PDB file of C-alpha atoms in Angstrom:
ATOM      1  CA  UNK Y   1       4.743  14.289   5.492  1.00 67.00           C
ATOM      2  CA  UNK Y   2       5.150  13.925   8.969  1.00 77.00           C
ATOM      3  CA  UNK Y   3       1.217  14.763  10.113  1.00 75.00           C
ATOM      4  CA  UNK Y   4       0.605  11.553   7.490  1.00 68.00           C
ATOM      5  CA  UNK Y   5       3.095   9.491   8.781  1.00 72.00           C
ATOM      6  CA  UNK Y   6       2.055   9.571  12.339  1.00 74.00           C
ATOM      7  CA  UNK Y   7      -2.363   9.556  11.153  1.00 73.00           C
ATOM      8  CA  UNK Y   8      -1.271   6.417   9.083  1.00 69.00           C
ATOM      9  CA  UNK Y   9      -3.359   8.199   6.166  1.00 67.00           C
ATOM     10  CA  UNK Y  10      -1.793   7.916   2.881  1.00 72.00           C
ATOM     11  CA  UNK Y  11      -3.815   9.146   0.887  1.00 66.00           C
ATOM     12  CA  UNK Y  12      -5.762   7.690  -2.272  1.00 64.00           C
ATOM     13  CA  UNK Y  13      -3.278   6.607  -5.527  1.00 62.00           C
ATOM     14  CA  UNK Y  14      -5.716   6.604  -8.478  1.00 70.00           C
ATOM     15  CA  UNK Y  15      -4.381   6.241 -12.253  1.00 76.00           C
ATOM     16  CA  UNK Y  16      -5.794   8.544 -15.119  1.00 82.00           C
ATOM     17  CA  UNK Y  17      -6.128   6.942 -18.146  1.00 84.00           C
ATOM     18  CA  UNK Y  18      -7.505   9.870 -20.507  1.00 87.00           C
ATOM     19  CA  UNK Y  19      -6.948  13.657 -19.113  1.00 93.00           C
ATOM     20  CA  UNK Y  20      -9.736  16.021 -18.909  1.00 92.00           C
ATOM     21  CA  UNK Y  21     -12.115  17.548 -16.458  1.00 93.00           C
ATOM     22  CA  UNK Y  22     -14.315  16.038 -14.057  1.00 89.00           C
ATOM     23  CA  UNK Y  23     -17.062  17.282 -11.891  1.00 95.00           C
ATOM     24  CA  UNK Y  24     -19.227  16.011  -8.924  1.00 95.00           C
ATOM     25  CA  UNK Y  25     -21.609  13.420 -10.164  1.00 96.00           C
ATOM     26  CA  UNK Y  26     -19.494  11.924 -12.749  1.00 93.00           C
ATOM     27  CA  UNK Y  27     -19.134   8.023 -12.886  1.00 92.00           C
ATOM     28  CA  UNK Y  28     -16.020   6.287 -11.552  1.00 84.00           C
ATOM     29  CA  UNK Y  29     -15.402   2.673 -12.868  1.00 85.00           C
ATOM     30  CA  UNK Y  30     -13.513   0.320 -10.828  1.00 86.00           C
ATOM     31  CA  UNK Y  31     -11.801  -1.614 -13.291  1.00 84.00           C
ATOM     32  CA  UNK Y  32      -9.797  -4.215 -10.778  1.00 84.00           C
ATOM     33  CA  UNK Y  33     -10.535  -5.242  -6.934  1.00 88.00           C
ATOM     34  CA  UNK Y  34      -7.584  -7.125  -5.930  1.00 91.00           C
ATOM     35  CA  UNK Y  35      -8.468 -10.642  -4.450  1.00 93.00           C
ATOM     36  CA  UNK Y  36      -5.994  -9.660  -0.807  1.00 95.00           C
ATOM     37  CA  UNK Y  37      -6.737  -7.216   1.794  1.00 93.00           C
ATOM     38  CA  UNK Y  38      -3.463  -5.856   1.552  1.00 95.00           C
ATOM     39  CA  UNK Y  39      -4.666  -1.925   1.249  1.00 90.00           C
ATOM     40  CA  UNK Y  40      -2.438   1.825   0.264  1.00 87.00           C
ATOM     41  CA  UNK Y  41      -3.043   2.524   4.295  1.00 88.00           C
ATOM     42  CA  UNK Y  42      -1.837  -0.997   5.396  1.00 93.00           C
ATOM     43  CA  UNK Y  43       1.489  -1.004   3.598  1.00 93.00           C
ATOM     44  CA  UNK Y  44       1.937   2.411   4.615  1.00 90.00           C
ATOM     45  CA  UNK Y  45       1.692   1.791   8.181  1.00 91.00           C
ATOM     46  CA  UNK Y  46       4.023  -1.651   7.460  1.00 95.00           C
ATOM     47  CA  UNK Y  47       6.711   0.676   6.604  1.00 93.00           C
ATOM     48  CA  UNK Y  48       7.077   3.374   8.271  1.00 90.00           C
ATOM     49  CA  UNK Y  49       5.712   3.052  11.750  1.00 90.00           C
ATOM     50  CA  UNK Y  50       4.683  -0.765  12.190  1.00 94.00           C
ATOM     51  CA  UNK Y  51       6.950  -3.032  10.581  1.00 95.00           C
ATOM     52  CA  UNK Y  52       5.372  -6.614  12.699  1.00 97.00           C
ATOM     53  CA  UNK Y  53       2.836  -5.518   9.691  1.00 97.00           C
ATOM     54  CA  UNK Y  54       5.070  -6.398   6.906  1.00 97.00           C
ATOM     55  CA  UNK Y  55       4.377 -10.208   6.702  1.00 97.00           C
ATOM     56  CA  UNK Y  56       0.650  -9.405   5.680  1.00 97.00           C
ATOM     57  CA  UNK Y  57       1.710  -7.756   2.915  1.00 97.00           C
ATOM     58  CA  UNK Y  58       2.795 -10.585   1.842  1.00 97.00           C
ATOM     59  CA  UNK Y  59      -0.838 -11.507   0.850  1.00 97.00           C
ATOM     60  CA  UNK Y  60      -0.234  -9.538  -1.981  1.00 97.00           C
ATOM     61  CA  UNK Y  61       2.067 -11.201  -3.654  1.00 96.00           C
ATOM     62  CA  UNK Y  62       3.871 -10.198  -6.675  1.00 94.00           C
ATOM     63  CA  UNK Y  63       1.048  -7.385  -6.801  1.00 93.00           C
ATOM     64  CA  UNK Y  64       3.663  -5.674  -4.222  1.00 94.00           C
ATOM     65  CA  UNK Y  65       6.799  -3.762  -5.491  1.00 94.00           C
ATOM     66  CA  UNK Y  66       9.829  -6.172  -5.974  1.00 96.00           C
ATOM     67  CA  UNK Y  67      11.838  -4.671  -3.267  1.00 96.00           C
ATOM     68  CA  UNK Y  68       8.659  -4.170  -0.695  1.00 96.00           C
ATOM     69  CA  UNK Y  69       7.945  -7.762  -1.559  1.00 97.00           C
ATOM     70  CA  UNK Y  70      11.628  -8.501  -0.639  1.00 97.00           C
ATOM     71  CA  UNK Y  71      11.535  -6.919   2.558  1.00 97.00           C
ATOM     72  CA  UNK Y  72       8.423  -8.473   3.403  1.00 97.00           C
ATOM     73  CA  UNK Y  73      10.062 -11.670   3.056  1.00 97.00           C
ATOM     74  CA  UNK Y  74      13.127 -11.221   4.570  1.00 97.00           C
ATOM     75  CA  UNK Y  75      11.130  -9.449   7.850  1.00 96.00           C
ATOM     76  CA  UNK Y  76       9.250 -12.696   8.090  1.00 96.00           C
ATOM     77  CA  UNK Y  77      12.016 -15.188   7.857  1.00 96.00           C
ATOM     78  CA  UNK Y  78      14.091 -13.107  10.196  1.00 95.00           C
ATOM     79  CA  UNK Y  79      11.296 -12.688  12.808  1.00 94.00           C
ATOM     80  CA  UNK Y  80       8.282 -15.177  11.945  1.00 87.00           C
ATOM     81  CA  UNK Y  81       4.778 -14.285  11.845  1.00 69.00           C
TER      82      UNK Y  81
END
């Protein structure tokens, strides 16, 4: 946890819908591109090791995590941005 902490690399989050096996080749469907650049990698950094980020997340929206979301907000109104 600590190596991907201080890289900033979160990872990928991906949802299955049905389970089964997949191989090299097979399609992947994007099914929704969120309108924001607020990325898995950006909000990561925003809270652990760069909070000044947190106001961009708020680009997001309601797309965020009620508490992130919160925090986002409160970070902004206590120190601008």
């Amino acid at each position: 946890m600590k190596r991907f902490t201080q890289r900033g690399a979160p990872g990928a989050y991906l949802r299955v819908i049905v389970p089964g096996e997949i191989r090299a080749g097979d399609a992947v469907e994007i099914v929704h591109r969120p309108g924001h650049d607020v990325t898995v990698a950006l909000q990561f950094r925003a809270v652990t090791t760069e909070r000044t980020l947190l106001p961009r997340l708020l680009a997001a929206g309601e797309a965020l995590h009620p508490e992130l979301l919160r925090t986002a907000r409160e970070y902004q109104e206590k120190y601008g941005a």
